[in-house]
CSV table of C-alpha atoms (C1' of nucleotides) in Angstrom, one decimal:
chain,number,residue,atom,x,y,z
A,1,MET,CA,28.7,-23.5,-26.1
A,2,ILE,CA,25.5,-21.5,-25.9
A,3,PRO,CA,26.2,-18.0,-24.6
A,4,ILE,CA,24.2,-16.4,-21.8
A,5,THR,CA,21.6,-14.1,-23.4
A,6,VAL,CA,21.3,-10.8,-21.6
A,7,TRP,CA,19.0,-7.8,-22.0
A,8,VAL,CA,19.6,-4.4,-20.4
A,9,VAL,CA,17.3,-1.7,-19.2
A,10,GLU,CA,19.2,1.5,-18.6
A,11,ASP,CA,18.1,5.1,-19.3
A,12,ASP,CA,21.5,6.7,-19.7
A,13,ALA,CA,22.4,6.2,-23.3
A,14,GLY,CA,26.2,6.4,-22.6
A,15,PHE,CA,26.2,3.8,-20.0
A,16,ARG,CA,23.8,1.6,-22.0
A,17,ARG,CA,26.2,1.5,-24.8
A,18,THR,CA,29.2,0.9,-22.6
A,19,LEU,CA,27.4,-2.0,-21.0
A,20,ARG,CA,26.4,-3.5,-24.2
A,21,ASN,CA,29.9,-3.3,-25.6
A,22,LEU,CA,31.3,-4.8,-22.4
A,23,LEU,CA,28.9,-7.7,-22.4
A,24,ASN,CA,29.4,-8.5,-26.1
A,25,GLY,CA,33.2,-8.3,-25.6
A,26,ASP,CA,32.9,-11.6,-23.7
A,27,GLU,CA,32.3,-14.7,-25.8
A,28,LYS,CA,30.2,-16.4,-23.1
A,29,ILE,CA,27.6,-13.6,-23.2
A,30,ARG,CA,25.4,-12.2,-25.8
A,31,CYS,CA,23.6,-8.9,-25.4
A,32,ARG,CA,21.2,-8.3,-28.3
A,33,ARG,CA,18.7,-6.0,-26.8
A,34,VAL,CA,18.9,-2.9,-24.6
A,35,PHE,CA,16.0,-0.6,-23.5
A,36,PRO,CA,15.8,2.9,-22.1
A,37,SER,CA,12.8,2.0,-19.9
A,38,CYS,CA,10.6,-0.7,-18.6
A,39,GLY,CA,7.8,0.0,-21.1
A,40,GLU,CA,9.9,-1.2,-24.1
A,41,LEU,CA,11.2,-4.1,-22.1
A,42,PHE,CA,7.7,-5.5,-21.4
A,43,ALA,CA,6.7,-5.0,-25.0
A,44,ALA,CA,9.6,-7.0,-26.1
A,45,LEU,CA,9.0,-9.8,-23.6
A,46,GLU,CA,5.5,-10.2,-25.2
A,47,THR,CA,6.9,-11.0,-28.6
A,48,ASP,CA,10.5,-12.1,-28.3
A,49,GLU,CA,12.1,-15.1,-26.7
A,50,HIS,CA,13.0,-14.4,-23.1
A,51,PRO,CA,16.6,-13.7,-22.2
A,52,ASP,CA,18.4,-15.7,-19.5
A,53,LEU,CA,19.2,-12.6,-17.5
A,54,LEU,CA,18.2,-9.0,-17.3
A,55,MET,CA,20.5,-6.2,-16.1
A,56,MET,CA,18.3,-3.5,-14.6
A,57,ASP,CA,19.0,0.1,-13.6
A,58,LEU,CA,17.0,1.4,-10.7
A,59,GLY,CA,16.6,5.2,-11.3
A,60,LEU,CA,14.4,5.0,-14.4
A,61,PRO,CA,11.9,7.3,-16.0
A,62,GLY,CA,8.3,6.1,-15.9
A,63,MET,CA,8.1,2.8,-14.1
A,64,ASP,CA,10.8,2.6,-11.4
A,65,GLY,CA,13.3,-0.2,-11.5
A,66,VAL,CA,12.1,-1.8,-8.4
A,67,GLU,CA,8.5,-1.9,-9.7
A,68,GLY,CA,9.8,-3.2,-12.9
A,69,ILE,CA,11.5,-6.1,-11.1
A,70,ARG,CA,8.3,-6.8,-9.2
A,71,GLU,CA,6.3,-6.8,-12.4
A,72,LEU,CA,8.8,-9.0,-14.1
A,73,SER,CA,8.7,-11.6,-11.4
A,74,VAL,CA,5.0,-12.0,-12.2
A,75,ARG,CA,5.1,-11.8,-16.0
A,76,ALA,CA,8.4,-13.5,-16.6
A,77,PRO,CA,9.6,-15.4,-13.6
A,78,ASP,CA,12.1,-17.3,-15.7
A,79,VAL,CA,14.2,-14.2,-16.2
A,80,ALA,CA,16.9,-13.6,-13.5
A,81,VAL,CA,17.5,-10.0,-12.6
A,82,LEU,CA,20.8,-8.4,-11.8
A,83,VAL,CA,20.6,-4.8,-10.6
A,84,ILE,CA,23.2,-2.3,-11.7
A,85,THR,CA,22.9,1.1,-10.1
A,86,VAL,CA,24.5,3.9,-8.3
A,87,PHE,CA,22.1,3.7,-5.3
A,88,GLN,CA,23.6,2.1,-2.3
A,89,GLU,CA,21.0,3.0,0.3
A,90,LYS,CA,19.8,0.2,2.5
A,91,GLU,CA,16.2,0.8,1.6
A,92,LYS,CA,16.8,0.6,-2.2
A,93,VAL,CA,18.9,-2.5,-1.8
A,94,LEU,CA,16.4,-4.4,0.3
A,95,GLU,CA,13.5,-3.3,-1.8
A,96,ALA,CA,15.2,-4.5,-5.0
A,97,LEU,CA,16.2,-7.8,-3.5
A,98,ASN,CA,12.8,-8.4,-2.0
A,99,ALA,CA,11.2,-7.6,-5.3
A,100,GLY,CA,13.1,-10.6,-6.7
A,101,ALA,CA,16.6,-9.4,-7.9
A,102,SER,CA,19.2,-12.2,-7.8
A,103,GLY,CA,22.1,-9.7,-7.6
A,104,TYR,CA,22.9,-6.1,-6.9
A,105,LEU,CA,26.0,-4.4,-8.4
A,106,LEU,CA,27.1,-0.8,-8.0
A,107,LYS,CA,28.1,1.1,-11.1
A,108,THR,CA,31.5,1.5,-9.6
A,109,ALA,CA,32.0,-2.2,-10.3
A,110,THR,CA,34.7,-3.1,-12.8
A,111,GLY,CA,33.9,-4.7,-16.2
A,112,ARG,CA,35.3,-7.9,-14.9
A,113,GLU,CA,33.1,-7.8,-11.8
A,114,ILE,CA,30.1,-7.3,-13.9
A,115,ILE,CA,30.9,-10.2,-16.3
A,116,LEU,CA,31.6,-12.4,-13.2
A,117,GLY,CA,28.3,-11.3,-11.6
A,118,ILE,CA,26.3,-12.3,-14.7
A,119,GLU,CA,27.9,-15.7,-14.7
A,120,GLN,CA,27.3,-16.2,-11.0
A,121,VAL,CA,23.7,-15.2,-11.3
A,122,PHE,CA,23.2,-17.4,-14.3
A,123,HIS,CA,24.6,-20.3,-12.4
A,124,GLY,CA,22.1,-19.9,-9.6
A,125,ALA,CA,24.3,-18.0,-7.2
A,126,ALA,CA,24.0,-14.4,-6.1
A,127,ALA,CA,26.2,-11.4,-7.1
A,128,LEU,CA,26.5,-8.6,-4.6
A,129,SER,CA,29.0,-5.7,-4.6
A,130,PRO,CA,31.0,-5.7,-1.4
A,131,GLU,CA,29.3,-2.6,-0.1
A,132,VAL,CA,25.9,-4.2,-0.8
A,133,ALA,CA,26.9,-7.4,0.8
A,134,LYS,CA,27.8,-5.4,3.9
A,135,ILE,CA,24.3,-3.9,4.0
A,136,VAL,CA,22.6,-7.3,3.5
A,137,LEU,CA,24.9,-8.8,6.2
A,138,THR,CA,23.9,-6.2,8.7
A,139,GLU,CA,20.3,-7.0,7.9
A,140,VAL,CA,20.5,-10.7,8.5
A,141,ARG,CA,22.5,-10.3,11.6
A,142,LYS,CA,20.3,-10.7,14.7
A,143,PRO,CA,20.8,-8.0,17.2
A,144,SER,CA,22.2,-9.9,20.2
A,145,ALA,CA,20.2,-13.1,20.5
A,146,GLY,CA,18.5,-13.2,23.8
A,147,GLU,CA,21.2,-13.7,26.3
A,148,ALA,CA,21.4,-10.0,26.7
A,149,PHE,CA,18.0,-9.8,28.5
A,150,ASN,CA,18.8,-12.7,30.7
A,151,LEU,CA,15.6,-14.5,30.1
A,152,SER,CA,15.2,-17.9,31.7
A,153,ALA,CA,14.5,-20.9,29.7
A,154,ARG,CA,10.9,-21.0,31.0
A,155,GLU,CA,10.4,-17.4,30.2
A,156,ILE,CA,11.5,-18.0,26.6
A,157,GLU,CA,9.0,-20.9,26.4
A,158,VAL,CA,6.3,-18.6,27.5
A,159,LEU,CA,7.2,-16.1,24.9
A,160,GLU,CA,7.2,-18.7,22.2
A,161,GLN,CA,3.8,-19.8,23.2
A,162,LEU,CA,2.6,-16.3,23.2
A,163,ALA,CA,3.9,-15.8,19.7
A,164,MET,CA,2.1,-18.9,18.7
A,165,ASP,CA,-1.2,-17.1,19.4
A,166,HIS,CA,-1.9,-18.8,22.7
A,167,THR,CA,-3.6,-17.2,25.7
A,168,VAL,CA,-2.0,-17.2,29.1
A,169,LYS,CA,-4.5,-19.9,30.2
A,170,GLU,CA,-3.5,-22.1,27.2
A,171,ILE,CA,0.2,-21.5,27.9
A,172,ALA,CA,-0.3,-22.7,31.5
A,173,ASP,CA,-1.9,-25.9,30.3
A,174,HIS,CA,0.7,-26.5,27.6
A,175,LEU,CA,3.5,-26.1,30.1
A,176,GLY,CA,1.7,-27.9,32.8
A,177,ILE,CA,1.7,-25.0,35.3
A,178,SER,CA,-1.0,-22.9,36.8
A,179,ARG,CA,-2.2,-19.7,35.0
A,180,ARG,CA,-0.9,-17.7,37.9
A,181,THR,CA,2.6,-19.0,37.4
A,182,ALA,CA,2.4,-18.4,33.6
A,183,ALA,CA,1.3,-14.9,34.4
A,184,PHE,CA,4.2,-14.6,36.9
A,185,HIS,CA,6.7,-15.5,34.2
A,186,LEU,CA,5.1,-12.9,32.0
A,187,GLU,CA,5.5,-10.3,34.6
A,188,ASN,CA,9.2,-11.1,34.8
A,189,ILE,CA,9.4,-11.0,31.0
A,190,TYR,CA,7.9,-7.5,31.0
A,191,ARG,CA,10.4,-6.3,33.5
A,192,LYS,CA,13.4,-7.8,31.7
A,193,LEU,CA,12.3,-6.6,28.3
A,194,HIS,CA,11.1,-3.2,29.6
A,195,VAL,CA,7.7,-3.6,28.1
A,196,GLN,CA,4.2,-3.7,29.6
A,197,SER,CA,2.1,-5.8,27.3
A,198,GLN,CA,2.0,-9.1,25.6
A,199,SER,CA,2.2,-7.5,22.2
A,200,GLY,CA,5.2,-5.4,23.2
A,201,ALA,CA,7.0,-8.5,24.6
A,202,VAL,CA,6.4,-10.6,21.5
A,203,ALA,CA,7.5,-7.7,19.2
A,204,LYS,CA,10.7,-7.1,21.2
A,205,ALA,CA,11.4,-10.8,21.4
A,206,LEU,CA,11.0,-11.4,17.7
A,207,ARG,CA,13.0,-8.3,16.8
A,208,SER,CA,15.8,-9.2,19.1
A,209,GLY,CA,15.9,-12.7,17.8
A,210,ILE,CA,15.1,-14.3,21.1
A,211,ILE,CA,12.4,-16.4,19.5
B,1,MET,CA,51.9,2.2,2.2
B,2,ILE,CA,51.2,0.2,5.3
B,3,PRO,CA,50.2,-3.4,4.4
B,4,ILE,CA,47.1,-5.1,5.8
B,5,THR,CA,48.3,-7.4,8.5
B,6,VAL,CA,46.5,-10.8,8.4
B,7,TRP,CA,46.6,-13.8,10.7
B,8,VAL,CA,45.2,-17.2,9.8
B,9,VAL,CA,43.7,-20.0,11.8
B,10,GLU,CA,43.5,-23.2,9.7
B,11,ASP,CA,44.1,-26.8,10.9
B,12,ASP,CA,45.1,-28.2,7.5
B,13,ALA,CA,48.8,-27.7,7.2
B,14,GLY,CA,48.8,-27.8,3.5
B,15,PHE,CA,46.1,-25.2,3.0
B,16,ARG,CA,47.6,-23.1,5.8
B,17,ARG,CA,50.9,-22.9,3.9
B,18,THR,CA,49.1,-22.2,0.6
B,19,LEU,CA,47.1,-19.4,2.1
B,20,ARG,CA,50.2,-17.9,3.7
B,21,ASN,CA,52.1,-17.9,0.5
B,22,LEU,CA,49.2,-16.5,-1.4
B,23,LEU,CA,48.7,-13.6,1.0
B,24,ASN,CA,52.4,-12.8,1.2
B,25,GLY,CA,52.5,-12.8,-2.6
B,26,ASP,CA,50.5,-9.6,-2.6
B,27,GLU,CA,52.4,-6.5,-1.6
B,28,LYS,CA,49.4,-4.9,0.1
B,29,ILE,CA,49.1,-7.8,2.5
B,30,ARG,CA,51.4,-9.2,5.2
B,31,CYS,CA,50.7,-12.5,6.8
B,32,ARG,CA,53.1,-13.1,9.7
B,33,ARG,CA,51.3,-15.6,11.8
B,34,VAL,CA,49.3,-18.7,11.2
B,35,PHE,CA,47.7,-21.0,13.8
B,36,PRO,CA,46.4,-24.5,13.6
B,37,SER,CA,43.7,-23.8,16.2
B,38,CYS,CA,41.9,-21.1,18.3
B,39,GLY,CA,44.0,-21.9,21.4
B,40,GLU,CA,47.2,-20.6,19.9
B,41,LEU,CA,45.4,-17.7,18.4
B,42,PHE,CA,44.1,-16.4,21.7
B,43,ALA,CA,47.5,-16.9,23.3
B,44,ALA,CA,49.1,-14.8,20.6
B,45,LEU,CA,46.4,-12.1,20.9
B,46,GLU,CA,47.4,-11.7,24.6
B,47,THR,CA,51.0,-10.8,23.8
B,48,ASP,CA,51.3,-9.6,20.3
B,49,GLU,CA,49.9,-6.6,18.5
B,50,HIS,CA,46.5,-7.4,17.0
B,51,PRO,CA,46.3,-7.9,13.2
B,52,ASP,CA,43.9,-6.0,11.0
B,53,LEU,CA,42.1,-9.1,9.9
B,54,LEU,CA,41.8,-12.8,10.7
B,55,MET,CA,41.1,-15.5,8.2
B,56,MET,CA,39.3,-18.3,10.0
B,57,ASP,CA,38.5,-21.8,9.1
B,58,LEU,CA,35.4,-23.3,10.6
B,59,GLY,CA,36.0,-27.0,11.0
B,60,LEU,CA,38.7,-26.8,13.7
B,61,PRO,CA,39.9,-29.2,16.3
B,62,GLY,CA,39.1,-28.0,19.9
B,63,MET,CA,37.2,-24.8,19.8
B,64,ASP,CA,35.0,-24.6,16.8
B,65,GLY,CA,35.5,-21.7,14.4
B,66,VAL,CA,32.1,-20.2,15.1
B,67,GLU,CA,32.8,-20.2,18.8
B,68,GLY,CA,36.2,-18.8,18.1
B,69,ILE,CA,34.6,-15.9,16.2
B,70,ARG,CA,32.2,-15.3,19.1
B,71,GLU,CA,35.0,-15.3,21.6
B,72,LEU,CA,37.1,-13.0,19.4
B,73,SER,CA,34.3,-10.5,19.1
B,74,VAL,CA,34.5,-10.1,22.9
B,75,ARG,CA,38.2,-10.3,23.5
B,76,ALA,CA,39.4,-8.5,20.4
B,77,PRO,CA,36.5,-6.6,18.7
B,78,ASP,CA,39.1,-4.6,16.7
B,79,VAL,CA,40.0,-7.6,14.6
B,80,ALA,CA,37.8,-8.2,11.5
B,81,VAL,CA,37.1,-11.8,10.7
B,82,LEU,CA,36.9,-13.4,7.2
B,83,VAL,CA,35.7,-17.0,7.2
B,84,ILE,CA,37.3,-19.3,4.7
B,85,THR,CA,35.8,-22.8,4.7
B,86,VAL,CA,34.3,-25.6,2.7
B,87,PHE,CA,31.0,-25.5,4.6
B,88,GLN,CA,28.2,-23.9,2.6
B,89,GLU,CA,25.2,-25.0,4.7
B,90,LYS,CA,22.8,-22.2,5.6
B,91,GLU,CA,23.1,-22.9,9.3
B,92,LYS,CA,26.9,-22.6,9.3
B,93,VAL,CA,26.8,-19.4,7.2
B,94,LEU,CA,24.3,-17.6,9.4
B,95,GLU,CA,25.9,-18.8,12.6
B,96,ALA,CA,29.3,-17.5,11.5
B,97,LEU,CA,27.9,-14.2,10.3
B,98,ASN,CA,25.9,-13.7,13.4
B,99,ALA,CA,28.9,-14.5,15.5
B,100,GLY,CA,30.5,-11.5,13.9
B,101,ALA,CA,32.3,-12.5,10.7
B,102,SER,CA,32.6,-9.7,8.1
B,103,GLY,CA,32.9,-12.1,5.2
B,104,TYR,CA,32.5,-15.7,4.2
B,105,LEU,CA,34.5,-17.2,1.4
B,106,LEU,CA,34.4,-20.8,0.2
B,107,LYS,CA,37.6,-22.7,-0.3
B,108,THR,CA,36.7,-23.0,-3.9
B,109,ALA,CA,37.4,-19.3,-4.2
B,110,THR,CA,40.4,-18.3,-6.4
B,111,GLY,CA,43.5,-16.7,-5.0
B,112,ARG,CA,42.4,-13.4,-6.6
B,113,GLU,CA,39.0,-13.6,-5.0
B,114,ILE,CA,40.6,-14.2,-1.6
B,115,ILE,CA,42.9,-11.2,-1.9
B,116,LEU,CA,40.0,-9.1,-3.1
B,117,GLY,CA,37.9,-10.3,-0.2
B,118,ILE,CA,40.6,-9.3,2.3
B,119,GLU,CA,40.8,-5.8,0.8
B,120,GLN,CA,37.0,-5.4,0.8
B,121,VAL,CA,36.7,-6.4,4.4
B,122,PHE,CA,39.6,-4.2,5.4
B,123,HIS,CA,37.8,-1.3,3.8
B,124,GLY,CA,34.7,-1.9,5.8
B,125,ALA,CA,32.7,-3.7,3.1
B,126,ALA,CA,31.7,-7.4,3.2
B,127,ALA,CA,33.1,-10.3,1.2
B,128,LEU,CA,30.8,-13.1,0.3
B,129,SER,CA,31.2,-15.9,-2.2
B,130,PRO,CA,28.4,-16.0,-4.7
B,131,GLU,CA,26.9,-19.2,-3.3
B,132,VAL,CA,27.0,-17.7,0.2
B,133,ALA,CA,25.5,-14.4,-1.0
B,134,LYS,CA,22.6,-16.5,-2.4
B,135,ILE,CA,22.0,-18.0,1.0
B,136,VAL,CA,22.1,-14.7,2.8
B,137,LEU,CA,19.8,-13.2,0.2
B,138,THR,CA,17.2,-15.8,0.7
B,139,GLU,CA,17.4,-15.1,4.3
B,140,VAL,CA,16.8,-11.4,4.1
B,141,ARG,CA,14.0,-11.7,1.6
B,142,LYS,CA,10.8,-11.3,3.4
B,143,PRO,CA,8.3,-14.2,2.9
B,144,SER,CA,5.4,-12.4,1.2
B,145,ALA,CA,5.6,-8.9,2.4
B,146,GLY,CA,2.1,-8.0,3.6
B,147,GLU,CA,0.0,-7.7,0.5
B,148,ALA,CA,-0.9,-11.3,0.8
B,149,PHE,CA,-3.1,-10.7,3.7
B,150,ASN,CA,-4.8,-7.6,2.2
B,151,LEU,CA,-4.4,-5.5,5.3
B,152,SER,CA,-5.5,-2.0,4.9
B,153,ALA,CA,-3.2,0.9,5.7
B,154,ARG,CA,-5.1,1.7,8.9
B,155,GLU,CA,-4.8,-1.9,10.0
B,156,ILE,CA,-1.1,-1.9,9.4
B,157,GLU,CA,-0.8,1.3,11.5
B,158,VAL,CA,-2.7,-0.4,14.3
B,159,LEU,CA,-0.3,-3.4,14.1
B,160,GLU,CA,2.7,-1.2,14.2
B,161,GLN,CA,1.4,0.6,17.3
B,162,LEU,CA,0.7,-2.7,18.9
B,163,ALA,CA,4.2,-3.9,18.3
B,164,MET,CA,5.4,-0.6,19.9
B,165,ASP,CA,4.0,-1.8,23.2
B,166,HIS,CA,0.9,0.4,23.1
B,167,THR,CA,-2.5,-0.6,24.5
B,168,VAL,CA,-5.6,-0.4,22.4
B,169,LYS,CA,-6.6,2.8,24.2
B,170,GLU,CA,-3.3,4.4,23.5
B,171,ILE,CA,-3.5,3.4,19.9
B,172,ALA,CA,-6.8,5.0,19.6
B,173,ASP,CA,-5.4,8.2,21.0
B,174,HIS,CA,-2.4,8.2,18.8
B,175,LEU,CA,-4.4,7.6,15.7
B,176,GLY,CA,-7.1,10.1,16.8
B,177,ILE,CA,-9.9,7.5,16.7
B,178,SER,CA,-12.1,6.0,19.4
B,179,ARG,CA,-11.0,2.9,21.2
B,180,ARG,CA,-14.0,1.1,19.7
B,181,THR,CA,-12.7,1.8,16.2
B,182,ALA,CA,-9.2,0.7,17.1
B,183,ALA,CA,-10.6,-2.5,18.5
B,184,PHE,CA,-12.7,-2.9,15.4
B,185,HIS,CA,-9.6,-2.7,13.2
B,186,LEU,CA,-8.0,-5.2,15.5
B,187,GLU,CA,-10.9,-7.6,14.9
B,188,ASN,CA,-10.5,-7.3,11.2
B,189,ILE,CA,-6.7,-8.0,11.6
B,190,TYR,CA,-7.5,-11.1,13.6
B,191,ARG,CA,-9.8,-12.3,10.8
B,192,LYS,CA,-7.3,-11.6,8.0
B,193,LEU,CA,-4.3,-13.0,9.8
B,194,HIS,CA,-6.2,-16.0,11.2
B,195,VAL,CA,-5.2,-15.3,14.7
B,196,GLN,CA,-7.2,-14.5,17.9
B,197,SER,CA,-4.9,-12.5,20.1
B,198,GLN,CA,-2.8,-9.3,20.0
B,199,SER,CA,0.3,-11.4,20.5
B,200,GLY,CA,-0.5,-13.8,17.7
B,201,ALA,CA,-1.2,-10.9,15.4
B,202,VAL,CA,2.0,-9.1,16.2
B,203,ALA,CA,4.0,-12.3,15.9
B,204,LYS,CA,2.5,-13.1,12.5
B,205,ALA,CA,2.9,-9.6,11.2
B,206,LEU,CA,6.6,-9.5,12.2
B,207,ARG,CA,7.3,-12.9,10.8
B,208,SER,CA,5.5,-12.1,7.6
B,209,GLY,CA,7.4,-8.9,7.2
B,210,ILE,CA,4.2,-6.8,7.3
B,211,ILE,CA,5.7,-4.6,9.9
C,1,DG,C1',-25.5,3.9,-9.9
C,2,DC,C1',-25.0,0.6,-6.6
C,3,DA,C1',-22.6,-3.1,-4.2
C,4,DA,C1',-18.5,-3.8,-1.5
C,5,DG,C1',-15.0,-2.7,1.5
C,6,DC,C1',-12.7,0.8,4.6
C,7,DT,C1',-13.2,3.8,8.4
C,8,DT,C1',-15.6,5.7,12.0
C,9,DC,C1',-18.4,5.6,16.5
C,10,DG,C1',-21.5,4.2,20.9
C,11,DC,C1',-23.3,0.8,24.2
C,12,DA,C1',-22.9,-3.3,26.8
C,13,DT,C1',-21.3,-7.7,28.6
C,14,DG,C1',-18.5,-11.5,29.8
C,15,DA,C1',-13.7,-13.1,29.4
C,16,DT,C1',-9.0,-12.3,30.1
C,17,DT,C1',-5.1,-9.7,31.9
C,18,DA,C1',-2.2,-7.2,35.0
C,19,DT,C1',-0.7,-7.0,39.5
C,20,DG,C1',-0.3,-6.7,44.6
C,21,DC,C1',0.2,-9.8,48.7
C,22,DG,C1',1.5,-14.3,50.6
C,23,DC,C1',3.8,-18.7,50.7
C,24,DG,C1',7.1,-22.8,49.8
C,25,DG,C1',11.1,-25.4,47.5
C,26,DG,C1',15.4,-25.9,44.7
C,27,DC,C1',20.0,-24.4,42.9
C,28,DG,C1',24.3,-22.0,42.6
C,29,DT,C1',27.5,-18.4,44.5
C,30,DG,C1',30.0,-16.4,47.9
D,1,DC,C1',24.8,-21.4,55.2
D,2,DA,C1',22.6,-17.3,54.0
D,3,DC,C1',21.2,-14.6,49.6
D,4,DG,C1',19.6,-14.2,45.2
D,5,DC,C1',17.3,-16.1,41.4
D,6,DC,C1',14.2,-19.4,39.3
D,7,DC,C1',10.0,-22.1,39.6
D,8,DG,C1',5.4,-23.0,41.4
D,9,DC,C1',0.6,-21.8,43.4
D,10,DG,C1',-3.8,-19.2,45.4
D,11,DC,C1',-6.8,-15.2,46.1
D,12,DA,C1',-8.6,-10.8,44.8
D,13,DT,C1',-9.3,-6.5,42.4
D,14,DA,C1',-9.2,-3.2,38.8
D,15,DA,C1',-8.2,-2.5,34.2
D,16,DT,C1',-8.3,-4.1,29.6
D,17,DC,C1',-9.8,-6.8,25.8
D,18,DA,C1',-13.0,-9.4,22.7
D,19,DT,C1',-17.2,-9.1,20.5
D,20,DG,C1',-22.2,-8.8,19.3
D,21,DC,C1',-25.6,-5.3,17.7
D,22,DG,C1',-26.6,-1.2,15.3
D,23,DA,C1',-25.4,3.0,12.2
D,24,DA,C1',-23.1,6.2,8.7
D,25,DG,C1',-20.1,8.7,5.3
D,26,DC,C1',-16.5,7.6,1.6
D,27,DT,C1',-13.9,5.6,-2.0
D,28,DT,C1',-13.5,2.1,-5.5
D,29,DG,C1',-14.9,-0.5,-9.2
D,30,DC,C1',-18.2,-3.2,-12.2
DNA sequence: GCAAGCTTCGCATGATTATGCGCGGGCGTG
DNA sequence: CACGCCCGCGCATAATCATGCGAAGCTTGC
């Protein structure tokens, strides 16, 4: 069986070694190269054969880990990235995942969890530490989904049309009602959403998951 | 140490028994009650002391699992829900998580993973099977994140203000510029986003993750 | 060094909105 | 069988917006 080839970028020499030893202790994984910063990584990507997966720290000297991931997704989109870091702030997590990371593990993870995470990412799944999963979960969860504001079906239709870049006049035509009626619905929407402009209504509706 | 009390709703008698035995095989967990459907669960919630956590199947006779979760989050918001199911469709996953589930495991998970998942959820984290994490990840990832439209910093500020329910006049005051300038920025935003109204711009900006 | 793009502003006009006032019909709850 | 809420429409006015024309200082990059 061909082992999963893994590279590591980690500035802390101690943890770098620990990680390398851990990975090479598993026969399904081969970690041949480790780097203290993104600079060395990109140099190596120019000349060497790309690894299957890259384990990336975030708090790095020089180019930040998140930027490194962003850069990597352009230069070497074939390499999956698994973040391993101490940061568990929402911003860091979302930035890293948006930059293209396929997984995000905390350094509190056990060796076994790290090995499992690598296998999962390699097989196209995602690896998230529970704490990180919680953050991501909160993020996908839509606030309350509409019912809260008691918008009528017609009002939601109007909102959807608004968000589709239509004017009140166009909305009236599309819904087969007069512009006055469309405007009337809009007034009620303003009242229910506590806003006073089309933009505000659309913003609130989108952020609340109503549309 | 007080064990984590867990209840189970699962229509398949075989898997129900397997699950119960698995849970009670761990000294940190106590599974005293299992139900074949949501009806029995809600009846028990009326009379008995609530469990710490509920493991919930999704494909259930009578009330669907997702609806059950929704109902539970109203009737017994103190009970955490961990979904265990065979469904790995994006819709099901997001529905369940939006309904209030704190975790989502596939039935392919190992006993160890299930036990771990329960502990994680009990400790306020989230438990997601790797395949599920992948789905959730794809969902949080913002489409293109702004740069694609080449909006200037000022233009993004204007958009943010618009989404905050401000009029062009107010935006001008807040940014310390004339209304004509604010309107000018808006024109450029329209051009760059290919829209022709404030509402359309706000909708596109929000959906694209620009703001 | 100069072209290009961003940011800033004034003036003006026609289009569009926001909103108050009135009016009528339908549906579900108490 | 009212009462409240949703849906539909007209008229009118004041405010706001969209946009064309013209102009200028600044930063960025070839």
